[in-house]
Amino acid sequence: MVWAAAAVASGGLAGAAVATGTAVPVAALLVGLAALAAVVRWPHLGVYLVLLLVPLDIYGRVVSEPVPLTLYQLALVVTLVAWWLRIVLEPGQWFRFAPIDVGCALLVAAAFLSTVWSIDPSSTLRAGIRVLFAWLLALATANVLRDGARLRAAYVLLLATAVVHGAIGFAQQFVPGFDLGRVKAYMAAGGRVNFVRASGFFEDPNMFAGFLAAAFVAGLAFVVHSRSSKAFLASAGATAVIGAGLVATLSRTGWVTAAFGAVVVALTAPPRRRRWLVGVGLAAVIGLAAVAPGTVASRAASIFDTERDESNRTRYGMYLSTIEMIRDDWVLGTGLAAYEKAYPAYRKPGTSQVVVKPHQLPLSFVAEMGVLGLAAEVALAVGTWLLFWPRRGRPWTPYEAASAAGIASLLAGSLFQYYLYFEYLWLFVAFAVAARRTAAGAAVPDERG
C-alpha cells in the first residue's frame, strides 16, 4: 500500500516537473518519497539516515523561524512512524524496554512536571518535548538495530560520517581559504581576530568536538579489537582522521573527554593489547606535543587555568553558582531550561556576562528539576551500570567496548557541557543497549522480505 501510494505520487510529481520545469525541487521530493517508502519498509534505514543528518546541525535546517526544523528531525519522525507501524503490525517483535529506559522515563516525567512550578513554563515545556524525542530516538534505535549486522552497519556509518566531518574540521582550521561549514572567531583587544576554531557544520565547536571525541574513542575500540590487518588498517585510518579533526576544534572539553573514553577503551581491550595501547597512546601524545601548532599547544596548556582564561573561570564560577542555586531550591528547582532566568542573580564576579546557560549537566539536573531530577539521575546511573555489569566474566565485544567508551566520553563531557539534548549521547546509549542484547544472544531474528 505504501509502495503503491509512493508510485502514484511519484508519477504525478514527474508529470508536474515536465509541465512546469521545476525539476530540482521535484527531484528532491522524489528522493524524499523514495526514502520514506524505504524507511517504512525497513525501519533501520531510518537510523542510518539519522546518523547521516545529525552532524549537519544548523546547516541542516529546513526553516529557522518560529521554531527551527531540521532534516534530522524530519528523518527522526519518519523513523518513529515506521517503527510504530512495525510495532502494530508485528506485535511483540519490535519493542523491548531496557533498565536504562526507566531512568529515561523518569527524566521525561520530571521534565514535564517541572513545568508546573517553572519560572519559565514555556521554555520548560519546549525542553520537555525535546527530551521526550531524544528518548524516542534512543528507544527506536535500540529496537530497530535488532542484530549484529545492523549494529555493525550503524557503527560503520557513524565512523564514516565522522571521518568526513573530521576532515572538513581539519581543513577549516589549517587549510587557508577553506570556507565550507562554520568556524568560530575569537576576538582580541582592538577588534582583531585572536584565533578561530573549527565547528564543522555545528553552531558550537564544543558540540562538534563532542561528536568527534565520541566517534574517536569508538574507532579506537575497533582498532584494539580488530582481528585482521585489513580491519586494523581501516579502523586506524578512520580514527586518525577523526582525531585530526578533534584537534582542529581546539576544544579542551573535547580533548579531555576523548582522554576519558580512551581510558575505557584500554580497560575493555583484550588483555594482551592493553600495554600496546598505553604505549602507543603515550607516544601519540608526546609526538603531538612536539609538532602541535602554537594555538593548539597554548589551548592545551590552558586546560586548568582558571585565573587568566575567562572560559575556565566562567565554568568554575557556574559550578559554584549552581551549587548555591541547589541550596536555595533543592526540592523543586527552577524548571527545566529555566536555569538561565535564575542564574544572573548568582553570577560570580569575573565570569562571562553573556554565558547564562548551564554547563555542568549532573548539577543542572538538580538545579532545574530538584529532587525529581536527582531521582532521574540516579535511575539513569543505575540503568547505565546495568547495561554493562551483566557482561562481567567474558571478553568485551567491539560493539560493547565502543559504546562504553562513547558513553564514558560524553558523560565526562557533560561535566563541562550541557549534553542533555545532544543526539550522540542518546545514540550511544541506544548502541549500548543493542550491543548488550546482541552479545547476550537476545537479538530478534531478522524479518523476511
GROMACS .gro file of C-alpha atoms in nm:
model
  449
    1MET     CA    1   0.000   0.000   0.000
    2VAL     CA    2   0.279   0.240   0.091
    3TRP     CA    3   0.470   0.148  -0.223
    4ALA     CA    4   0.158   0.198  -0.437
    5ALA     CA    5   0.095   0.541  -0.287
    6ALA     CA    6   0.456   0.638  -0.341
    7ALA     CA    7   0.440   0.523  -0.704
    8VAL     CA    8   0.123   0.722  -0.773
    9ALA     CA    9   0.266   1.031  -0.606
   10SER     CA   10   0.595   0.996  -0.791
   11GLY     CA   11   0.416   0.971  -1.124
   12GLY     CA   12   0.214   1.282  -1.050
   13LEU     CA   13   0.520   1.476  -0.945
   14ALA     CA   14   0.713   1.368  -1.253
   15GLY     CA   15   0.429   1.494  -1.473
   16ALA     CA   16   0.430   1.821  -1.284
   17ALA     CA   17   0.802   1.854  -1.335
   18VAL     CA   18   0.770   1.816  -1.711
   19ALA     CA   19   0.483   2.065  -1.725
   20THR     CA   20   0.634   2.333  -1.502
   21GLY     CA   21   1.009   2.286  -1.538
   22THR     CA   22   1.060   2.262  -1.163
   23ALA     CA   23   1.291   1.962  -1.192
   24VAL     CA   24   1.520   2.025  -0.896
   25PRO     CA   25   1.253   2.066  -0.623
   26VAL     CA   26   1.053   1.779  -0.764
   27ALA     CA   27   1.362   1.558  -0.781
   28ALA     CA   28   1.420   1.633  -0.415
   29LEU     CA   29   1.063   1.535  -0.338
   30LEU     CA   30   1.104   1.213  -0.535
   31VAL     CA   31   1.414   1.126  -0.338
   32GLY     CA   32   1.228   1.208  -0.017
   33LEU     CA   33   0.935   0.985  -0.113
   34ALA     CA   34   1.168   0.700  -0.204
   35ALA     CA   35   1.348   0.739   0.131
   36LEU     CA   36   1.012   0.747   0.311
   37ALA     CA   37   0.898   0.426   0.145
   38ALA     CA   38   1.230   0.253   0.218
   39VAL     CA   39   1.229   0.356   0.584
   40VAL     CA   40   0.869   0.240   0.630
   41ARG     CA   41   0.965  -0.097   0.485
   42TRP     CA   42   1.298  -0.124   0.671
   43PRO     CA   43   1.295   0.098   0.981
   44HIS     CA   44   1.667   0.050   1.049
   45LEU     CA   45   1.735   0.257   0.737
   46GLY     CA   46   1.582   0.549   0.928
   47VAL     CA   47   1.856   0.518   1.191
   48TYR     CA   48   2.119   0.525   0.916
   49LEU     CA   49   1.955   0.836   0.772
   50VAL     CA   50   1.957   0.999   1.116
   51LEU     CA   51   2.329   0.925   1.152
   52LEU     CA   52   2.393   1.097   0.819
   53LEU     CA   53   2.190   1.407   0.903
   54VAL     CA   54   2.265   1.477   1.271
   55PRO     CA   55   2.613   1.630   1.206
   56LEU     CA   56   2.464   1.889   0.971
   57ASP     CA   57   2.319   2.067   1.276
   58ILE     CA   58   2.243   2.429   1.176
   59TYR     CA   59   2.327   2.361   0.810
   60GLY     CA   60   2.052   2.101   0.801
   61ARG     CA   61   1.777   2.344   0.895
   62VAL     CA   62   1.475   2.348   0.670
   63VAL     CA   63   1.326   2.651   0.849
   64SER     CA   64   1.460   2.862   1.136
   65GLU     CA   65   1.151   3.057   1.248
   66PRO     CA   66   0.939   3.046   1.454
   67VAL     CA   67   1.085   2.710   1.562
   68PRO     CA   68   1.391   2.550   1.399
   69LEU     CA   69   1.309   2.244   1.189
   70THR     CA   70   1.596   2.030   1.065
   71LEU     CA   71   1.640   1.746   0.820
   72TYR     CA   72   1.743   1.527   1.113
   73GLN     CA   73   1.412   1.595   1.288
   74LEU     CA   74   1.217   1.504   0.975
   75ALA     CA   75   1.417   1.182   0.944
   76LEU     CA   76   1.352   1.104   1.312
   77VAL     CA   77   0.976   1.149   1.272
   78VAL     CA   78   0.972   0.921   0.968
   79THR     CA   79   1.175   0.661   1.158
   80LEU     CA   80   0.944   0.676   1.458
   81VAL     CA   81   0.636   0.636   1.240
   82ALA     CA   82   0.793   0.338   1.062
   83TRP     CA   83   0.889   0.179   1.394
   84TRP     CA   84   0.542   0.233   1.541
   85LEU     CA   85   0.383   0.077   1.234
   86ARG     CA   86   0.604  -0.229   1.282
   87ILE     CA   87   0.503  -0.249   1.648
   88VAL     CA   88   0.136  -0.255   1.543
   89LEU     CA   89   0.179  -0.493   1.250
   90GLU     CA   90   0.415  -0.736   1.425
   91PRO     CA   91   0.329  -0.724   1.798
   92GLY     CA   92   0.592  -0.845   2.039
   93GLN     CA   93   0.883  -0.823   1.795
   94TRP     CA   94   0.973  -0.455   1.772
   95PHE     CA   95   0.950  -0.316   2.123
   96ARG     CA   96   1.168  -0.402   2.422
   97PHE     CA   97   1.229  -0.198   2.734
   98ALA     CA   98   1.580  -0.181   2.886
   99PRO     CA   99   1.656  -0.093   3.252
  100ILE     CA  100   1.804   0.239   3.146
  101ASP     CA  101   1.469   0.331   2.991
  102VAL     CA  102   1.326   0.350   3.343
  103GLY     CA  103   1.563   0.637   3.413
  104CYS     CA  104   1.477   0.794   3.077
  105ALA     CA  105   1.105   0.774   3.155
  106LEU     CA  106   1.164   0.933   3.497
  107LEU     CA  107   1.362   1.210   3.331
  108VAL     CA  108   1.083   1.283   3.084
  109ALA     CA  109   0.828   1.283   3.367
  110ALA     CA  110   1.047   1.517   3.576
  111ALA     CA  111   1.089   1.750   3.280
  112PHE     CA  112   0.716   1.787   3.220
  113LEU     CA  113   0.625   1.804   3.590
  114SER     CA  114   0.875   2.085   3.642
  115THR     CA  115   0.660   2.293   3.405
  116VAL     CA  116   0.410   2.334   3.689
  117TRP     CA  117   0.645   2.541   3.909
  118SER     CA  118   0.892   2.659   3.645
  119ILE     CA  119   0.993   3.025   3.642
  120ASP     CA  120   0.976   3.000   3.260
  121PRO     CA  121   0.696   2.750   3.183
  122SER     CA  122   0.701   2.787   2.803
  123SER     CA  123   1.075   2.715   2.784
  124THR     CA  124   1.033   2.420   3.020
  125LEU     CA  125   0.754   2.274   2.810
  126ARG     CA  126   0.961   2.301   2.491
  127ALA     CA  127   1.257   2.143   2.670
  128GLY     CA  128   1.039   1.857   2.792
  129ILE     CA  129   0.931   1.786   2.436
  130ARG     CA  130   1.296   1.784   2.326
  131VAL     CA  131   1.384   1.534   2.599
  132LEU     CA  132   1.090   1.315   2.503
  133PHE     CA  133   1.202   1.299   2.140
  134ALA     CA  134   1.562   1.238   2.243
  135TRP     CA  135   1.447   0.935   2.438
  136LEU     CA  136   1.230   0.820   2.148
  137LEU     CA  137   1.541   0.842   1.928
  138ALA     CA  138   1.728   0.613   2.169
  139LEU     CA  139   1.434   0.377   2.215
  140ALA     CA  140   1.371   0.339   1.843
  141THR     CA  141   1.739   0.297   1.762
  142ALA     CA  142   1.788   0.026   2.024
  143ASN     CA  143   1.481  -0.162   1.897
  144VAL     CA  144   1.539  -0.146   1.522
  145LEU     CA  145   1.909  -0.241   1.538
  146ARG     CA  146   1.795  -0.594   1.609
  147ASP     CA  147   2.102  -0.790   1.506
  148GLY     CA  148   2.477  -0.765   1.479
  149ALA     CA  149   2.475  -0.681   1.108
  150ARG     CA  150   2.258  -0.373   1.155
  151LEU     CA  151   2.455  -0.259   1.458
  152ARG     CA  152   2.780  -0.303   1.267
  153ALA     CA  153   2.642  -0.102   0.973
  154ALA     CA  154   2.535   0.175   1.210
  155TYR     CA  155   2.884   0.195   1.357
  156VAL     CA  156   3.044   0.193   1.012
  157LEU     CA  157   2.819   0.479   0.908
  158LEU     CA  158   2.889   0.670   1.230
  159LEU     CA  159   3.265   0.643   1.178
  160ALA     CA  160   3.244   0.718   0.806
  161THR     CA  161   3.041   1.030   0.881
  162ALA     CA  162   3.289   1.133   1.149
  163VAL     CA  163   3.579   1.085   0.905
  164VAL     CA  164   3.418   1.319   0.652
  165HIS     CA  165   3.335   1.583   0.911
  166GLY     CA  166   3.670   1.542   1.084
  167ALA     CA  167   3.849   1.607   0.755
  168ILE     CA  168   3.631   1.914   0.699
  169GLY     CA  169   3.711   2.039   1.050
  170PHE     CA  170   4.084   1.991   0.994
  171ALA     CA  171   4.063   2.185   0.668
  172GLN     CA  172   3.864   2.463   0.836
  173GLN     CA  173   4.140   2.511   1.090
  174PHE     CA  174   4.458   2.451   0.894
  175VAL     CA  175   4.388   2.499   0.521
  176PRO     CA  176   4.392   2.869   0.420
  177GLY     CA  177   4.091   2.978   0.220
  178PHE     CA  178   3.878   2.674   0.301
  179ASP     CA  179   3.533   2.817   0.373
  180LEU     CA  180   3.297   2.519   0.380
  181GLY     CA  181   3.097   2.498   0.703
  182ARG     CA  182   3.139   2.716   1.008
  183VAL     CA  183   3.430   2.847   1.212
  184LYS     CA  184   3.400   3.046   1.533
  185ALA     CA  185   3.625   3.351   1.562
  186TYR     CA  186   3.753   3.479   1.897
  187MET     CA  187   3.839   3.847   1.911
  188ALA     CA  188   4.129   4.008   2.093
  189ALA     CA  189   4.162   4.365   2.216
  190GLY     CA  190   4.138   4.614   1.934
  191GLY     CA  191   3.891   4.411   1.734
  192ARG     CA  192   4.141   4.179   1.567
  193VAL     CA  193   4.084   3.805   1.540
  194ASN     CA  194   4.286   3.624   1.804
  195PHE     CA  195   4.215   3.270   1.680
  196VAL     CA  196   3.942   3.065   1.515
  197ARG     CA  197   3.802   2.723   1.597
  198ALA     CA  198   3.665   2.465   1.357
  199SER     CA  199   3.296   2.390   1.411
  200GLY     CA  200   3.220   2.164   1.115
  201PHE     CA  201   2.852   2.229   1.049
  202PHE     CA  202   2.771   2.278   1.417
  203GLU     CA  203   2.688   2.609   1.578
  204ASP     CA  204   2.925   2.542   1.870
  205PRO     CA  205   3.278   2.399   1.825
  206ASN     CA  206   3.245   2.216   2.158
  207MET     CA  207   2.944   2.023   2.029
  208PHE     CA  208   3.137   1.940   1.713
  209ALA     CA  209   3.421   1.821   1.934
  210GLY     CA  210   3.182   1.610   2.142
  211PHE     CA  211   3.069   1.429   1.828
  212LEU     CA  212   3.428   1.372   1.712
  213ALA     CA  213   3.551   1.268   2.059
  214ALA     CA  214   3.283   1.000   2.094
  215ALA     CA  215   3.347   0.876   1.739
  216PHE     CA  216   3.723   0.881   1.803
  217VAL     CA  217   3.709   0.656   2.108
  218ALA     CA  218   3.459   0.426   1.935
  219GLY     CA  219   3.701   0.395   1.645
  220LEU     CA  220   3.984   0.332   1.888
  221ALA     CA  221   3.784   0.045   2.038
  222PHE     CA  222   3.751  -0.113   1.696
  223VAL     CA  223   4.125  -0.070   1.641
  224VAL     CA  224   4.218  -0.265   1.955
  225HIS     CA  225   3.956  -0.534   1.890
  226SER     CA  226   4.039  -0.581   1.520
  227ARG     CA  227   4.110  -0.938   1.417
  228SER     CA  228   4.268  -0.882   1.077
  229SER     CA  229   4.521  -0.645   0.927
  230LYS     CA  230   4.253  -0.509   0.691
  231ALA     CA  231   4.017  -0.425   0.979
  232PHE     CA  232   4.306  -0.279   1.177
  233LEU     CA  233   4.421  -0.050   0.896
  234ALA     CA  234   4.066   0.064   0.816
  235SER     CA  235   3.984   0.140   1.179
  236ALA     CA  236   4.319   0.302   1.250
  237GLY     CA  237   4.298   0.523   0.941
  238ALA     CA  238   3.947   0.637   1.024
  239THR     CA  239   4.038   0.704   1.386
  240ALA     CA  240   4.344   0.906   1.284
  241VAL     CA  241   4.139   1.135   1.058
  242ILE     CA  242   3.873   1.180   1.326
  243GLY     CA  243   4.144   1.257   1.580
  244ALA     CA  244   4.294   1.521   1.349
  245GLY     CA  245   3.953   1.685   1.324
  246LEU     CA  246   3.915   1.672   1.701
  247VAL     CA  247   4.248   1.851   1.746
  248ALA     CA  248   4.135   2.115   1.495
  249THR     CA  249   3.835   2.211   1.707
  250LEU     CA  250   4.073   2.350   1.975
  251SER     CA  251   3.815   2.219   2.221
  252ARG     CA  252   3.970   2.145   2.556
  253THR     CA  253   3.645   1.979   2.659
  254GLY     CA  254   3.667   1.752   2.356
  255TRP     CA  255   4.028   1.661   2.428
  256VAL     CA  256   3.961   1.581   2.794
  257THR     CA  257   3.651   1.375   2.714
  258ALA     CA  258   3.840   1.180   2.448
  259ALA     CA  259   4.103   1.101   2.710
  260PHE     CA  260   3.835   0.964   2.944
  261GLY     CA  261   3.695   0.749   2.665
  262ALA     CA  262   4.043   0.625   2.576
  263VAL     CA  263   4.088   0.501   2.934
  264VAL     CA  264   3.770   0.295   2.896
  265VAL     CA  265   3.900   0.159   2.565
  266ALA     CA  266   4.215   0.046   2.745
  267LEU     CA  267   4.017  -0.116   3.026
  268THR     CA  268   3.793  -0.305   2.783
  269ALA     CA  269   4.068  -0.406   2.541
  270PRO     CA  270   4.190  -0.765   2.514
  271PRO     CA  271   4.449  -0.807   2.793
  272ARG     CA  272   4.738  -0.873   2.556
  273ARG     CA  273   4.677  -0.541   2.378
  274ARG     CA  274   4.643  -0.311   2.677
  275ARG     CA  275   5.015  -0.244   2.719
  276TRP     CA  276   5.045  -0.187   2.347
  277LEU     CA  277   4.758   0.062   2.358
  278VAL     CA  278   4.906   0.254   2.651
  279GLY     CA  279   5.244   0.272   2.481
  280VAL     CA  280   5.103   0.392   2.151
  281GLY     CA  281   4.884   0.645   2.333
  282LEU     CA  282   5.177   0.793   2.522
  283ALA     CA  283   5.384   0.809   2.204
  284ALA     CA  284   5.099   0.985   2.023
  285VAL     CA  285   5.060   1.244   2.299
  286ILE     CA  286   5.434   1.313   2.309
  287GLY     CA  287   5.451   1.334   1.931
  288LEU     CA  288   5.154   1.568   1.912
  289ALA     CA  289   5.304   1.790   2.182
  290ALA     CA  290   5.625   1.811   1.982
  291VAL     CA  291   5.470   1.910   1.649
  292ALA     CA  292   5.149   2.086   1.756
  293PRO     CA  293   5.098   2.439   1.623
  294GLY     CA  294   5.123   2.721   1.874
  295THR     CA  295   4.748   2.768   1.901
  296VAL     CA  296   4.693   2.401   1.980
  297ALA     CA  297   4.975   2.397   2.235
  298SER     CA  298   4.852   2.712   2.409
  299ARG     CA  299   4.497   2.578   2.429
  300ALA     CA  300   4.622   2.253   2.581
  301ALA     CA  301   4.838   2.441   2.831
  302SER     CA  302   4.538   2.646   2.947
  303ILE     CA  303   4.314   2.349   3.035
  304PHE     CA  304   4.345   2.405   3.411
  305ASP     CA  305   4.396   2.783   3.407
  306THR     CA  306   4.110   2.947   3.598
  307GLU     CA  307   4.292   3.275   3.660
  308ARG     CA  308   4.363   3.415   3.314
  309ASP     CA  309   4.127   3.207   3.100
  310GLU     CA  310   3.776   3.353   3.108
  311SER     CA  311   3.611   3.037   2.975
  312ASN     CA  312   3.759   2.822   3.251
  313ARG     CA  313   3.685   3.089   3.510
  314THR     CA  314   3.324   3.105   3.394
  315ARG     CA  315   3.281   2.729   3.408
  316TYR     CA  316   3.424   2.716   3.759
  317GLY     CA  317   3.210   3.012   3.865
  318MET     CA  318   2.898   2.848   3.723
  319TYR     CA  319   2.980   2.536   3.922
  320LEU     CA  320   2.979   2.741   4.242
  321SER     CA  321   2.667   2.931   4.136
  322THR     CA  322   2.480   2.609   4.057
  323ILE     CA  323   2.563   2.469   4.400
  324GLU     CA  324   2.412   2.783   4.554
  325MET     CA  325   2.102   2.754   4.335
  326ILE     CA  326   2.054   2.394   4.451
  327ARG     CA  327   2.098   2.500   4.812
  328ASP     CA  328   1.828   2.766   4.779
  329ASP     CA  329   1.570   2.549   4.597
  330TRP     CA  330   1.670   2.184   4.611
  331VAL     CA  331   1.315   2.047   4.626
  332LEU     CA  332   1.161   2.188   4.308
  333GLY     CA  333   1.436   2.365   4.115
  334THR     CA  334   1.393   2.637   3.855
  335GLY     CA  335   1.218   2.421   3.599
  336LEU     CA  336   1.395   2.254   3.307
  337ALA     CA  337   1.557   2.510   3.071
  338ALA     CA  338   1.477   2.792   3.316
  339TYR     CA  339   1.827   2.795   3.468
  340GLU     CA  340   1.932   3.097   3.265
  341LYS     CA  341   1.648   3.303   3.416
  342ALA     CA  342   1.773   3.245   3.770
  343TYR     CA  343   2.148   3.237   3.705
  344PRO     CA  344   2.222   3.614   3.674
  345ALA     CA  345   2.142   3.664   4.043
  346TYR     CA  346   2.406   3.401   4.128
  347ARG     CA  347   2.674   3.500   3.877
  348LYS     CA  348   3.026   3.525   4.023
  349PRO     CA  349   3.250   3.829   3.964
  350GLY     CA  350   3.490   3.788   3.676
  351THR     CA  351   3.275   3.539   3.485
  352SER     CA  352   3.134   3.598   3.139
  353GLN     CA  353   2.834   3.830   3.121
  354VAL     CA  354   2.693   3.660   2.810
  355VAL     CA  355   2.715   3.294   2.915
  356VAL     CA  356   2.397   3.213   3.108
  357LYS     CA  357   2.309   2.859   3.002
  358PRO     CA  358   2.415   2.576   3.236
  359HIS     CA  359   2.727   2.375   3.160
  360GLN     CA  360   2.757   2.105   3.427
  361LEU     CA  361   2.478   1.862   3.339
  362PRO     CA  362   2.481   1.647   3.657
  363LEU     CA  363   2.438   1.955   3.876
  364SER     CA  364   2.192   2.116   3.636
  365PHE     CA  365   1.954   1.819   3.672
  366VAL     CA  366   1.907   1.907   4.037
  367ALA     CA  367   1.918   2.283   3.991
  368GLU     CA  368   1.646   2.269   3.725
  369MET     CA  369   1.429   1.976   3.838
  370GLY     CA  370   1.504   1.943   4.209
  371VAL     CA  371   1.458   1.606   4.378
  372LEU     CA  372   1.279   1.470   4.071
  373GLY     CA  373   1.584   1.547   3.863
  374LEU     CA  374   1.808   1.383   4.121
  375ALA     CA  375   1.589   1.071   4.122
  376ALA     CA  376   1.602   1.053   3.742
  377GLU     CA  377   1.979   1.100   3.751
  378VAL     CA  378   2.024   0.815   3.998
  379ALA     CA  379   1.796   0.589   3.792
  380LEU     CA  380   1.994   0.673   3.478
  381ALA     CA  381   2.323   0.595   3.654
  382VAL     CA  382   2.188   0.259   3.774
  383GLY     CA  383   2.050   0.183   3.427
  384THR     CA  384   2.384   0.262   3.267
  385TRP     CA  385   2.561   0.036   3.516
  386LEU     CA  386   2.318  -0.245   3.439
  387LEU     CA  387   2.399  -0.216   3.069
  388PHE     CA  388   2.749  -0.344   3.130
  389TRP     CA  389   2.753  -0.523   3.467
  390PRO     CA  390   2.575  -0.841   3.342
  391ARG     CA  391   2.852  -0.900   3.085
  392ARG     CA  392   3.120  -0.946   3.356
  393GLY     CA  393   3.326  -1.264   3.326
  394ARG     CA  394   3.352  -1.266   2.948
  395PRO     CA  395   3.554  -1.062   2.697
  396TRP     CA  396   3.410  -0.740   2.567
  397THR     CA  397   3.277  -0.737   2.213
  398PRO     CA  398   3.394  -0.448   1.993
  399TYR     CA  399   3.043  -0.302   1.999
  400GLU     CA  400   3.015  -0.314   2.377
  401ALA     CA  401   3.360  -0.157   2.413
  402ALA     CA  402   3.284   0.115   2.156
  403SER     CA  403   2.951   0.203   2.318
  404ALA     CA  404   3.101   0.204   2.669
  405ALA     CA  405   3.385   0.430   2.556
  406GLY     CA  406   3.146   0.663   2.373
  407ILE     CA  407   2.915   0.691   2.673
  408ALA     CA  408   3.211   0.749   2.909
  409SER     CA  409   3.344   1.021   2.681
  410LEU     CA  410   3.013   1.204   2.657
  411LEU     CA  411   2.936   1.168   3.028
  412ALA     CA  412   3.277   1.318   3.104
  413GLY     CA  413   3.192   1.597   2.861
  414SER     CA  414   2.865   1.657   3.044
  415LEU     CA  415   3.072   1.786   3.337
  416PHE     CA  416   3.163   2.083   3.115
  417GLN     CA  417   2.885   2.099   2.854
  418TYR     CA  418   2.506   2.071   2.863
  419TYR     CA  419   2.465   1.748   2.666
  420LEU     CA  420   2.104   1.673   2.763
  421TYR     CA  421   1.975   1.733   2.411
  422PHE     CA  422   2.291   1.615   2.234
  423GLU     CA  423   2.178   1.340   2.000
  424TYR     CA  424   2.504   1.146   2.018
  425LEU     CA  425   2.470   1.085   2.391
  426TRP     CA  426   2.132   0.922   2.330
  427LEU     CA  427   2.256   0.734   2.024
  428PHE     CA  428   2.545   0.580   2.216
  429VAL     CA  429   2.307   0.473   2.491
  430ALA     CA  430   2.097   0.302   2.223
  431PHE     CA  431   2.409   0.141   2.073
  432ALA     CA  432   2.498   0.009   2.420
  433VAL     CA  433   2.154  -0.147   2.462
  434ALA     CA  434   2.172  -0.303   2.114
  435ALA     CA  435   2.527  -0.428   2.178
  436ARG     CA  436   2.424  -0.582   2.509
  437ARG     CA  437   2.132  -0.766   2.350
  438THR     CA  438   2.338  -0.885   2.056
  439ALA     CA  439   2.624  -1.006   2.275
  440ALA     CA  440   2.383  -1.190   2.503
  441GLY     CA  441   2.227  -1.368   2.206
  442ALA     CA  442   1.896  -1.191   2.265
  443ALA     CA  443   1.864  -1.022   1.928
  444VAL     CA  444   1.539  -1.087   1.747
  445PRO     CA  445   1.592  -1.274   1.417
  446ASP     CA  446   1.572  -1.062   1.107
  447GLU     CA  447   1.236  -1.044   0.933
  448ARG     CA  448   1.189  -1.187   0.590
  449GLY     CA  449   1.128  -0.984   0.281
   0.00000   0.00000   0.00000
